[in-house]
Coordinates of C-alpha atoms in Angstrom, one line a residue:
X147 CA 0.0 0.0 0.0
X148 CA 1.3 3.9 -0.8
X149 CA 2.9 5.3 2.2
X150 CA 0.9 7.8 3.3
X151 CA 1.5 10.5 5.6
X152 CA -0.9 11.3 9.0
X153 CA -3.3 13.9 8.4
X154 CA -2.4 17.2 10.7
X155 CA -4.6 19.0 12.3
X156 CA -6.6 22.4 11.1
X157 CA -5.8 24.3 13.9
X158 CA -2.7 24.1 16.7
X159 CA -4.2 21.9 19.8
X160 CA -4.3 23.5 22.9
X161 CA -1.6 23.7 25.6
X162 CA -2.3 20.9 28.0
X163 CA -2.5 21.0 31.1
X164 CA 0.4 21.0 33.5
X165 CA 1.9 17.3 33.9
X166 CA -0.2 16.2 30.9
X167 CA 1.5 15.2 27.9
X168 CA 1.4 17.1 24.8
X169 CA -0.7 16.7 21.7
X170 CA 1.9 16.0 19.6
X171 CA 3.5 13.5 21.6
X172 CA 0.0 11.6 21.9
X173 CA 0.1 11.8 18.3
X174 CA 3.8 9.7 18.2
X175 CA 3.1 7.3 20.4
X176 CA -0.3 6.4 18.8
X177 CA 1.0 6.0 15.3
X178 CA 1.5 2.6 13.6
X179 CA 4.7 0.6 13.8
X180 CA 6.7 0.2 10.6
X181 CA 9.2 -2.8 9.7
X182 CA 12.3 -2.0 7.8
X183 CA 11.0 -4.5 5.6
X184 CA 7.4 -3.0 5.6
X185 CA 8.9 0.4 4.7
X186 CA 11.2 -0.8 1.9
X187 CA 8.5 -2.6 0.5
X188 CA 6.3 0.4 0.9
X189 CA 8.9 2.6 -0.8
X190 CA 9.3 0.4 -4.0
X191 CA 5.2 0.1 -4.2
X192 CA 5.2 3.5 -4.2
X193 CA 8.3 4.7 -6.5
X194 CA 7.1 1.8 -9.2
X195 CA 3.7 3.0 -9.4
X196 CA 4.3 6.7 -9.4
X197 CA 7.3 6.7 -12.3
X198 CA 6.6 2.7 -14.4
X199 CA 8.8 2.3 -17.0
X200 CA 10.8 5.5 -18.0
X201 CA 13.3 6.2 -20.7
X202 CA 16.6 7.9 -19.2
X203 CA 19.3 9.7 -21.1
X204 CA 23.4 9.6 -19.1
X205 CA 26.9 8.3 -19.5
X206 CA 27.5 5.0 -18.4
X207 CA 30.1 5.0 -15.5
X208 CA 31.6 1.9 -13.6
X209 CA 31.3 -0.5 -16.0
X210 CA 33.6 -3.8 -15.1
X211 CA 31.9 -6.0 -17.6
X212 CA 29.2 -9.0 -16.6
X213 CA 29.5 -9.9 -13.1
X214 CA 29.7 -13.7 -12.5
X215 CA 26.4 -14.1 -12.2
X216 CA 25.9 -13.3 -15.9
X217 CA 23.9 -9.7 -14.6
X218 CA 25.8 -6.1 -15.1
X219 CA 26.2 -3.3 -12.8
X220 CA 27.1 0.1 -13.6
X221 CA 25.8 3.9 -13.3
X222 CA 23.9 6.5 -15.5
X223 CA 24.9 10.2 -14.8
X224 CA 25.0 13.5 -16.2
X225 CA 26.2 16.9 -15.2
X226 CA 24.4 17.1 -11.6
X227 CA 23.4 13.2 -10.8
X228 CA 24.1 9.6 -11.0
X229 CA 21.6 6.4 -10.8
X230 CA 22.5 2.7 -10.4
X231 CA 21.9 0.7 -13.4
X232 CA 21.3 -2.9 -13.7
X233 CA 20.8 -5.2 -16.5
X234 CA 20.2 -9.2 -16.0
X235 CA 21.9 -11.9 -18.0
X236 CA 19.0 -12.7 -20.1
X237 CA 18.3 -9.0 -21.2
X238 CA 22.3 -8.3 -21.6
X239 CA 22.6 -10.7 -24.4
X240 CA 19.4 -9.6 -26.1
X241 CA 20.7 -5.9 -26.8
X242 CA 22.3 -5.0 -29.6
X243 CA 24.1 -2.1 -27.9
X244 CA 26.6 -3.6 -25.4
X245 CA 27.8 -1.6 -22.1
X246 CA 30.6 0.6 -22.4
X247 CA 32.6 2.7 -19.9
X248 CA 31.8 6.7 -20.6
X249 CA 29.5 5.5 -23.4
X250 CA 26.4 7.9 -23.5
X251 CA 22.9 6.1 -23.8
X252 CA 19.6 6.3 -23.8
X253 CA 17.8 3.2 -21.9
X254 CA 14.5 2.4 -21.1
X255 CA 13.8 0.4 -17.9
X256 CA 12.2 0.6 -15.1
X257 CA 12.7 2.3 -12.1
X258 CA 12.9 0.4 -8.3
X259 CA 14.7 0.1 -5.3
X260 CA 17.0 -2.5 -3.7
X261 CA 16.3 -2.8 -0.4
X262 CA 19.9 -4.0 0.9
X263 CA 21.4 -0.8 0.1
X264 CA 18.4 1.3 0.6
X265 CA 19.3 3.0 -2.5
X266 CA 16.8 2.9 -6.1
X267 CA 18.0 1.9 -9.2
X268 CA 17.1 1.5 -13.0
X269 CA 16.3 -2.0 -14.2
X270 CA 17.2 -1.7 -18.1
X271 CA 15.3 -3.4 -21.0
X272 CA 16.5 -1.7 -23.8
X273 CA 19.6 0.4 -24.4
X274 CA 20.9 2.4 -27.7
X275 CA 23.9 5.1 -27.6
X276 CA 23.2 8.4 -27.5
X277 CA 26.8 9.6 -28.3
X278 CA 30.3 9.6 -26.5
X279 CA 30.4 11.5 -22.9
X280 CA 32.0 14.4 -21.9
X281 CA 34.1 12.7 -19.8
X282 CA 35.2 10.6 -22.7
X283 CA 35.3 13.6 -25.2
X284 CA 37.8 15.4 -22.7
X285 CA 40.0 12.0 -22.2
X286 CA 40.4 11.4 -26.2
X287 CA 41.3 15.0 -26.2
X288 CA 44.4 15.0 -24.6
X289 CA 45.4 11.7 -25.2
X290 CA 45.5 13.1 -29.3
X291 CA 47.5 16.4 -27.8
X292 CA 50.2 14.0 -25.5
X293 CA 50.8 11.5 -28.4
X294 CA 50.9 14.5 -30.3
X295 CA 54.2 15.6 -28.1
X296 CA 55.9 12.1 -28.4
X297 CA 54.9 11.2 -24.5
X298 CA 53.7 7.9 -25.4
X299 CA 56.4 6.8 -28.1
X300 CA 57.8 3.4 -27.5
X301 CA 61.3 4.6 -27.9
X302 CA 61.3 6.6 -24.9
X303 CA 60.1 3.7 -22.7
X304 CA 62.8 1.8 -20.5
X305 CA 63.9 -1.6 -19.4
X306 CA 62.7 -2.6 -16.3
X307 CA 65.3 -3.7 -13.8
X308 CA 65.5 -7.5 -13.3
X309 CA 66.0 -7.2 -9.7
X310 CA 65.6 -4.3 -8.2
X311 CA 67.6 -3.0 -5.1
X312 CA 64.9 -0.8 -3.8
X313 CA 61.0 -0.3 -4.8
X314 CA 58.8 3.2 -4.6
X315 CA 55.4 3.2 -4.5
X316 CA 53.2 6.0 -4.8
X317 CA 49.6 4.9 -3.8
X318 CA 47.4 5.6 -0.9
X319 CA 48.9 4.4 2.4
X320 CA 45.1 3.5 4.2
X321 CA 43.5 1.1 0.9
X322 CA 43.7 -2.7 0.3
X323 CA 46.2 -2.1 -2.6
X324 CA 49.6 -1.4 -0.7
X325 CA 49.0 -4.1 1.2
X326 CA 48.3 -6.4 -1.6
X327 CA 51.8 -5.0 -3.2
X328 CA 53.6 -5.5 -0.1
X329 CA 52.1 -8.8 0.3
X330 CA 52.7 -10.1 -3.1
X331 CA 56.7 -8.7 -3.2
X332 CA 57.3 -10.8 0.1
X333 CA 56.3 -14.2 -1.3
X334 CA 58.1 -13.4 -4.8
X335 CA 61.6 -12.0 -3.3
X336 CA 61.6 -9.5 -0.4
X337 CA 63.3 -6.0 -1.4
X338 CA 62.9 -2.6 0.9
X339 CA 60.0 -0.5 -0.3
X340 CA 59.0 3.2 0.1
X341 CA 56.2 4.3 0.1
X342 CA 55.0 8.2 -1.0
X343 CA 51.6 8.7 0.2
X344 CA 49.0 10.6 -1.8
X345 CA 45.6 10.9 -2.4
X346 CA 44.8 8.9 -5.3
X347 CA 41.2 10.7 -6.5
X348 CA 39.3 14.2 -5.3
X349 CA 40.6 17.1 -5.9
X350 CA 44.8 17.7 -5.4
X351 CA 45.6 14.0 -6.2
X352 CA 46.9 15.0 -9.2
X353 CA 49.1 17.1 -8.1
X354 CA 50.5 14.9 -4.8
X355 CA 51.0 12.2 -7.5
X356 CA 52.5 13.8 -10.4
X357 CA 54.9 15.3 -7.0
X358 CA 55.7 12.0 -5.8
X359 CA 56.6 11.0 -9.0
X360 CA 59.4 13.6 -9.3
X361 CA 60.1 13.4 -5.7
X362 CA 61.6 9.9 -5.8
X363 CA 63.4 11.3 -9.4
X364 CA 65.1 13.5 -7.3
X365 CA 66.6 11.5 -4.3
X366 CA 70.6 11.2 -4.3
X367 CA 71.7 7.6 -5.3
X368 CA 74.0 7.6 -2.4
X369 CA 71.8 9.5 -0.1
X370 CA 70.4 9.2 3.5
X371 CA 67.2 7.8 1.9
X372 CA 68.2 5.1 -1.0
X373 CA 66.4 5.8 -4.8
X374 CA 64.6 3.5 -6.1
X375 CA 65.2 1.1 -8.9
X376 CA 61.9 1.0 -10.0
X377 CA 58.5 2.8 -9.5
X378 CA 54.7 1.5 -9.2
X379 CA 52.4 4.1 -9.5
X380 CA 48.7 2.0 -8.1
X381 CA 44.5 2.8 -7.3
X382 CA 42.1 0.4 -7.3
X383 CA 39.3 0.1 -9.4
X384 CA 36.6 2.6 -9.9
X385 CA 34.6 4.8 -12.2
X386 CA 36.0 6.8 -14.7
X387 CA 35.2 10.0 -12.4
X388 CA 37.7 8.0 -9.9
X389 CA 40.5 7.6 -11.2
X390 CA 40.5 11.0 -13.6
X391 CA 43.1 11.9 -11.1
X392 CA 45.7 9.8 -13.2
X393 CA 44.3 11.3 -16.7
X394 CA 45.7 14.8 -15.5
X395 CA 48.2 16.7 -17.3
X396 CA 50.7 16.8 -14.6
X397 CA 50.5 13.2 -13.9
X398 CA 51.0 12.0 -17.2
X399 CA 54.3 14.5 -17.9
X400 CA 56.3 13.6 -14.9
X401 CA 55.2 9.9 -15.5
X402 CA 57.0 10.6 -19.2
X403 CA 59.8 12.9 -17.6
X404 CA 60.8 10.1 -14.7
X405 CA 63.9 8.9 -15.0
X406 CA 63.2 5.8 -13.1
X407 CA 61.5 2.7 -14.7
X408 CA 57.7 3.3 -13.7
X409 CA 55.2 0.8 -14.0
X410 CA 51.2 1.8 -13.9
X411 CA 48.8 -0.5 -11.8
X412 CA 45.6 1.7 -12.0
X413 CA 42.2 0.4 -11.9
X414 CA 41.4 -3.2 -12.9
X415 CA 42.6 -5.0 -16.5
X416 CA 39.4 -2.7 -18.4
X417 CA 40.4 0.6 -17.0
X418 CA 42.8 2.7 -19.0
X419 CA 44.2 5.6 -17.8
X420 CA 46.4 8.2 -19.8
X421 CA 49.4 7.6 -17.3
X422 CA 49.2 4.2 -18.7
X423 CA 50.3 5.2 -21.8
X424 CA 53.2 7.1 -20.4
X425 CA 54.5 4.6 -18.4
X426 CA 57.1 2.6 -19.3
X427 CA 55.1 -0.8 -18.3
X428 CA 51.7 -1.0 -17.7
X429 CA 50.2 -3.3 -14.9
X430 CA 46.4 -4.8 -15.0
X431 CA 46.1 -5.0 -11.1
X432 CA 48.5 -3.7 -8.6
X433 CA 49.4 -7.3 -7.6
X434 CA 50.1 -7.9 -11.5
X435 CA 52.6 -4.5 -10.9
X436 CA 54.4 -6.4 -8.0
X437 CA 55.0 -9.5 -10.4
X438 CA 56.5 -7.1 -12.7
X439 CA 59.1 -5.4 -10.4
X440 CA 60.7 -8.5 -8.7
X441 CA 61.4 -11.7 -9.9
X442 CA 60.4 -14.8 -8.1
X443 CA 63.5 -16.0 -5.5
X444 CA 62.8 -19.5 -5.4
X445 CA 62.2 -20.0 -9.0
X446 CA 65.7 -18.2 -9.5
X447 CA 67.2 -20.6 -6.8
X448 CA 65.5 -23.5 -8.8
X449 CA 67.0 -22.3 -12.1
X450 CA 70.2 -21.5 -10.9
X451 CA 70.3 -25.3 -8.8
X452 CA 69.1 -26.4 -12.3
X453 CA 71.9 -24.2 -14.1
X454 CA 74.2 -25.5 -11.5
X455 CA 73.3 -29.2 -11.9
X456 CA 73.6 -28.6 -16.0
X457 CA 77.2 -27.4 -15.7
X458 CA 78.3 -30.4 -13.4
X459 CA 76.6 -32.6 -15.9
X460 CA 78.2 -31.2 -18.6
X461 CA 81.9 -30.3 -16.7
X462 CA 81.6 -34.3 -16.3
X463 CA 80.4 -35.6 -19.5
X464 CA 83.4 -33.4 -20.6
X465 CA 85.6 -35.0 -18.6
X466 CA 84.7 -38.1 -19.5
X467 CA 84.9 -38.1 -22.9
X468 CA 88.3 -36.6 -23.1
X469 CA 89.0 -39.4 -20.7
X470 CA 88.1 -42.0 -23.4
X471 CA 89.8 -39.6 -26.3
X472 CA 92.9 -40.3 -24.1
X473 CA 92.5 -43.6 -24.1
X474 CA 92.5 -44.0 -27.2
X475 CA 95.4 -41.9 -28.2
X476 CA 97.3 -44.2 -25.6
X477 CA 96.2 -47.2 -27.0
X478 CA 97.4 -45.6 -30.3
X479 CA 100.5 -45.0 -29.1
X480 CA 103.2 -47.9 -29.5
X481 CA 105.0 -48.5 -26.7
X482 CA 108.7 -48.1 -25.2
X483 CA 110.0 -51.2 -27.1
X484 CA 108.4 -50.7 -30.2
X485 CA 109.8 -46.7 -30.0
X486 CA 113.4 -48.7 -28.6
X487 CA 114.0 -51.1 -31.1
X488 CA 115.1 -49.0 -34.1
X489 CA 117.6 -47.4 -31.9
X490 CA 118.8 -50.5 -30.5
X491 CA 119.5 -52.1 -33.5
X492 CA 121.4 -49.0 -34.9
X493 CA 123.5 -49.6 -31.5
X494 CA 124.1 -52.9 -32.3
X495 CA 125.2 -52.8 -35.7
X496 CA 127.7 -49.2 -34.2
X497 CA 129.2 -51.3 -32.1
X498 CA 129.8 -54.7 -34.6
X499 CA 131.5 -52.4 -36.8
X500 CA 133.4 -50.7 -33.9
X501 CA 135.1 -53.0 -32.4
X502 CA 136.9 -54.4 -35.8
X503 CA 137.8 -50.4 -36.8
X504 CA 138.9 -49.4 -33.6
X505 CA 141.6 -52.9 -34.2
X506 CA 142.6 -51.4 -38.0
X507 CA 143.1 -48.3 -36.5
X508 CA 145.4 -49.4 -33.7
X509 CA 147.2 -51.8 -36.5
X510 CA 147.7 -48.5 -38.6
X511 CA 148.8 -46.2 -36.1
X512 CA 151.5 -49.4 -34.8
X513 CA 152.9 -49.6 -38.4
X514 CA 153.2 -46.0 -38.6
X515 CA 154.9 -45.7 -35.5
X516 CA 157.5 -48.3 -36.4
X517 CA 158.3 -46.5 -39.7
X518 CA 158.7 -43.3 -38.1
X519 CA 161.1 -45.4 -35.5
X520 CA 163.0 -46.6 -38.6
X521 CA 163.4 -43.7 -40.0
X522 CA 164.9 -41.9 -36.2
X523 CA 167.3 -44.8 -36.2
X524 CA 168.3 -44.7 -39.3
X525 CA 168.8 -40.4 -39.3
X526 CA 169.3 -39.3 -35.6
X527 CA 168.7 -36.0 -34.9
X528 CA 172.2 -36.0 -32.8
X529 CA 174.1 -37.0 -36.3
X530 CA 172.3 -34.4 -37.9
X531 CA 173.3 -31.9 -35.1
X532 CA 176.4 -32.7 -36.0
X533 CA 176.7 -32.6 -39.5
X534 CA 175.3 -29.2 -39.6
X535 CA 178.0 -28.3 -37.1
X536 CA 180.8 -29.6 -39.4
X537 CA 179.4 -27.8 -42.5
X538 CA 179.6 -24.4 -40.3
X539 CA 182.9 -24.3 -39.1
X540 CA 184.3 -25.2 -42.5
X541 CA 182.5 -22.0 -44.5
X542 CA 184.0 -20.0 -41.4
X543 CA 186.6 -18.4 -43.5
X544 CA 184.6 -17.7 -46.9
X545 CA 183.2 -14.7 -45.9
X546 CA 185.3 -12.1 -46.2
X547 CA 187.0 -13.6 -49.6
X548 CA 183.8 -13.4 -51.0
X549 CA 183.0 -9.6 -50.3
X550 CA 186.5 -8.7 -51.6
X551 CA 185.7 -10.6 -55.0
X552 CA 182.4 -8.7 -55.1
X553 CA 183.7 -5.7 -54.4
X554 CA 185.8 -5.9 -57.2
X555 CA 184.3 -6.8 -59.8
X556 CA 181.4 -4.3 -58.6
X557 CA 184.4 -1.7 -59.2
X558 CA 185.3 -2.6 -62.6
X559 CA 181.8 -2.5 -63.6
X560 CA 181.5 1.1 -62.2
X561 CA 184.2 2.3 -64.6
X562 CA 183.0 1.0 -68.1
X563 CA 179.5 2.7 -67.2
X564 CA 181.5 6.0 -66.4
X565 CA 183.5 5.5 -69.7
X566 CA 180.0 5.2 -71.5
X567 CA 178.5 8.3 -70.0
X568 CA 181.9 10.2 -70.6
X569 CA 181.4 9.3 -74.5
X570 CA 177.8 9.7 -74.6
X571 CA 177.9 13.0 -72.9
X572 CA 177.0 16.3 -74.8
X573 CA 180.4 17.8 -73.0
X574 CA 182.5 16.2 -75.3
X575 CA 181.0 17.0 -78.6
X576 CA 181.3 20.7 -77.3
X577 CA 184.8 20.0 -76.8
X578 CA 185.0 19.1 -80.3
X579 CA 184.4 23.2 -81.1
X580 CA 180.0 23.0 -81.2
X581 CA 178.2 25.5 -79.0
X582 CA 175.2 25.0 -77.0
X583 CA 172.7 28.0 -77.8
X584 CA 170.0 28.8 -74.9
X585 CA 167.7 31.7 -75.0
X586 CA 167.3 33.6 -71.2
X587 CA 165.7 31.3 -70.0
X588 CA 167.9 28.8 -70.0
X589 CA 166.0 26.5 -73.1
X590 CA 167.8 25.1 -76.2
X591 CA 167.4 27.1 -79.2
X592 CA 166.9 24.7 -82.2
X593 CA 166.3 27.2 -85.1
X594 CA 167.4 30.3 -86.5
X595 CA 163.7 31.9 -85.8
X596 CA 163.5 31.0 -82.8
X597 CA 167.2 32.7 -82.4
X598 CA 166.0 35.8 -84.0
X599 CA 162.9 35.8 -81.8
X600 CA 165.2 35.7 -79.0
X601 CA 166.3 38.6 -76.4
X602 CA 169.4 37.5 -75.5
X603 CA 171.1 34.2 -76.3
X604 CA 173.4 32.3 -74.7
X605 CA 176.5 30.3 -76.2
X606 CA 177.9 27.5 -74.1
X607 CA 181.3 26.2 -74.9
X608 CA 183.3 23.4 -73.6
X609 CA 185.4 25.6 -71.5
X610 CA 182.3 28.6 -70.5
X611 CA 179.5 30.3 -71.3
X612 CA 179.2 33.9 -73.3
X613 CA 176.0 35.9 -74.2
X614 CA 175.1 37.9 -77.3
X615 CA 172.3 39.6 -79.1
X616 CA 171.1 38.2 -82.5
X617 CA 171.5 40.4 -85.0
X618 CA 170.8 39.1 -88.6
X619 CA 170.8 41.4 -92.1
X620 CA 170.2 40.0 -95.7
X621 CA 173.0 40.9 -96.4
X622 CA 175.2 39.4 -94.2
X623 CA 176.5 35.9 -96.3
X624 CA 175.1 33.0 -93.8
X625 CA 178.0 30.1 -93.5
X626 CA 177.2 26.9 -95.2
X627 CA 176.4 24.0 -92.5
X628 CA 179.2 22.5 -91.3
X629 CA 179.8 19.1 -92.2
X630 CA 178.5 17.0 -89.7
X631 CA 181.6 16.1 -87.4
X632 CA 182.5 12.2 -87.1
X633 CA 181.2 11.3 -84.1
X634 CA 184.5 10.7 -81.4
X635 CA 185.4 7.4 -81.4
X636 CA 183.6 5.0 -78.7
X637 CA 185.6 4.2 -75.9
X638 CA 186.0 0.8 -75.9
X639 CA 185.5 -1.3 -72.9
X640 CA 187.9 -2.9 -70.7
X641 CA 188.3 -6.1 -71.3
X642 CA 186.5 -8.5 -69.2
X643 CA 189.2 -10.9 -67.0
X644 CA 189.5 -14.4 -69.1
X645 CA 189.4 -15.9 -65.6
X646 CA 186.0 -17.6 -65.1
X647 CA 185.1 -16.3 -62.0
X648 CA 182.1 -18.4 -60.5
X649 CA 178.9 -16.9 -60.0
X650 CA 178.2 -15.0 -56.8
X651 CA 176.9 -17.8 -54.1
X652 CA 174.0 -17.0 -52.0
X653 CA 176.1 -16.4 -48.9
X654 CA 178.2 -13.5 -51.1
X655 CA 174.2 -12.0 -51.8
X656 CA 173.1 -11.9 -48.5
X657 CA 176.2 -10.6 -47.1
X658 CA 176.4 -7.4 -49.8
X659 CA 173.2 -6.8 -51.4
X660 CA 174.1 -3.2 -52.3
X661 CA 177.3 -4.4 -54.3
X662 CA 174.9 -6.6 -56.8
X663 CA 173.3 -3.1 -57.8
X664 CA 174.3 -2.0 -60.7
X665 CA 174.8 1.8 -62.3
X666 CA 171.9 4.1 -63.3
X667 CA 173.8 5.3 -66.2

């Protein structure tokens, strides 16, 4: 039945009496008792019948998909106000226009509450788009202006660390999802985390986040408070009005600008944010974001036990096939004997012929030593001594007989070659009665010209020299030539001694070897 409110009076009651209750009062305590179930149920009755079935224009907001039920939640809103919105499985896969986050519709449905929440709500029948949102129009906005900038380029993302010394966080410190980071990095591998509280939606988060972000840029790697290796950046799901804190301007440029590795966990997988973009990893759950950052330990302690275990396996299969290669090579190898024999048999055969040549030899060097023994009896060296001795003393006296004999005949030889030169001299044809003409200086003069030509001449005669002036005149009658004298008769030689005198011995030449020289002239 319609809730209906108790009728109030025309006029004001009365003031009762003193120590009588009041009108009003009598009133309260004699209307009816309601239920909390009566009143809901009330409530709907009265909200269905007054609106039925109404067709409602707004943005859909908190969409997460179908629930697991098969049914779907979300909101309708606008500029001022939101409703609740709910669509059961069987409807949901009768329209043709899916749900959408910041899609804007029109849907028909009708309207109710839900008495666990004490809240109404639109049941939806039917549902067609009415265009994108403002919300929506604002976000694909400046998403086009930041990619315009290069903010979301893949070249400018980084590496994330493989095991990072130190994690930062910048999330709310109060909400499930630190603890669910925290959690998560202890059972993977335990680093130090710090944590930069900030709001993460309402108005300022934007600006505590985009702060934190640079805050942790700007720690000192060798400061008080050690900077992080990597960053997570993390909210919880929620509505698109939520998390608009991480679609902000500021957030998304120091997200680009941070020179750590960041990774974005904002919202469930379906929620994308414009940080995301900017990020150089992007997260679907914060728990996902703590997987990212750190490895897990024990699987590293399995794979390097396994790595380990590979290398010992290997080191020995190694091992043992160089053992067999050895093996084989020494079985290939012949042994000491077989490497022995050659040189023993050389040996052998060295010492079969040795023995009979070292016998020759000894037989040679006997036989030779005999003859030489001969030979020093037969010629002593005393006998020879003494022979030589004899042959000395008896050339004793030869000497000086010798150098007398050379002397001698060195003399006679000395006067026929001054007897020569004496006939063969130019002195003797000018004692004959010739002149020698020289000019002044001292040169024949072999022609009348050249006499004329001459200064002064110079007449040498056999017993001086005179000087005149030529002086010639055609006139003058020139003498005929005299006839050319007979030349003086050759000085003969002195006859050689008839007595054969022997040749010079060696001794006489090694006693005078100047006396053996003979004349220049």
């Amino acid at each position: 039945m319609p809730l209906v409110p108790p009728p109030r009076p025309a006029t004001a009651p009365a003031a009762p009496p003193p120590g009588e209750p009041a009108p009003s009062a009598l009133l309260q305590a004699n209307a009816p008792e309601w239920s909390v179930g009566d009143l809901a149920a009330a409530l709907k009755r009265t909200l269905e019948d007054a609106f039925g079935h109404v067709r409602l224009r707004g943005e859909i907001s908190g969409y997460r998909g179908p629930h697991g039920s098969g049914h779907a939640y979300f909101s309708l809103k606008d500029g001022s106000a939101k409703i609740d919105a709910v669509v059961w499985k069987g409807v949901l896969g009768r329209l043709r226009q899916k749900p959408k986050e910041g899609l804007e519709v029109v849907a028909t449905g009708k309207i109710t509450t839900f008495a666990g929440k004490s809240s109404y709500q639109i049941v939806i029948d039917s549902m067609e788009p009415a265009g994108i949102g403002a919300w929506m129009a604002l976000l694909e906005e400046r998403k086009r202006l930041l990619a315009a900038e290069g903010l979301f380029e893949a070249e400018r993302k980084r590496p994330i660390p493989f095991l990072p010394r130190v994690v930062g966080v910048v999330t709310s410190p109060t909400g499930a999802v630190i603890r669910d980071i925290l959690h998560r990095l202890e059972d993977r591998f335990p680093r130090p985390v710090l944590v930069w509280p900030v709001r993460v939606q309402g108005e300022g988060a934007a600006d505590e986040i985009a702060a934190a972000i640079r805050g942790f840029n700007a720690l000192s790697p060798d400061g008080a408070i050690p900077r992080p290796d990597v960053l997570i950046v993390a909210r919880g799901g929620g509505s698109i009005e939520d998390l608009w804190a991480f679609n902000e301007e500021a957030v998304v440029r120091a997200a680009a600008e941070s020179g750590i590795p960041l990774i974005s966990a904002v919202g469930h997988e379906t929620d994308t944010t414009l940080i995301d973009f900017a990020s150089d990893r992007r997260a679907p759950t914060p728990t996902g974001a703590a997987e990212m950052a750190v490895p897990v330990r024990a699987e590293l302690l399995a794979q390097i036990h396994d790595l380990g275990a590979r290398q010992a396996g290997t080191m020995l299969r190694r091992i043992e096939r160089e053992r067999a290669d050895f093996r084989a090579l020494v079985r290939a190898i012949p042994g000491a004997d077989a490497f022995l024999a050659a040189k023993r048999q050389r040996l052998d055969l060295a010492d079969a012929r040795l023995r009979p040549a070292l016998a020759a030899n000894a037989r040679d060097s006997r036989e030779r030593l005999n003859r030489l023994a001969d030979r020093l009896t037969r010629r002593s060296p005393a006998i020879a001594l003494a022979e030589a001795r004899a042959r000395l003393a008896g050339i004793d006296h030869r000497p000086r007989t010798a150098i007398a004999r050379i002397i001698e005949r060195r003399r006679d030889r000395l006067g026929a070659q001054a007897g020569l030169l004496g006939a063969l001299s130019y002195k003797a044809v000018l004692a004959r009665g010739y002149a020698l003409v020289r000019d002044a200086d001292g040169l024949p003069v072999r022609s009348s010209e050249a006499a004329a030509a001459a200064a002064r001449l110079q007449l040498q005669f056999a017993d001086g020299a005179v000087f005149a002036r030529p002086e010639a005149s055609p006139d003058t009658p020139v003498a005929p030539p005299l006839a050319a004298a007979s030349p003086a008769p050759r000085p003969k030689r002195a006859p050689r001694r008839a007595t054969s005198e022997p040749a010079p011995k060696p001794e006489e030449a090694a006693l005078e070897p100047a006396a053996r020289q003979g004349s220049l002239f």
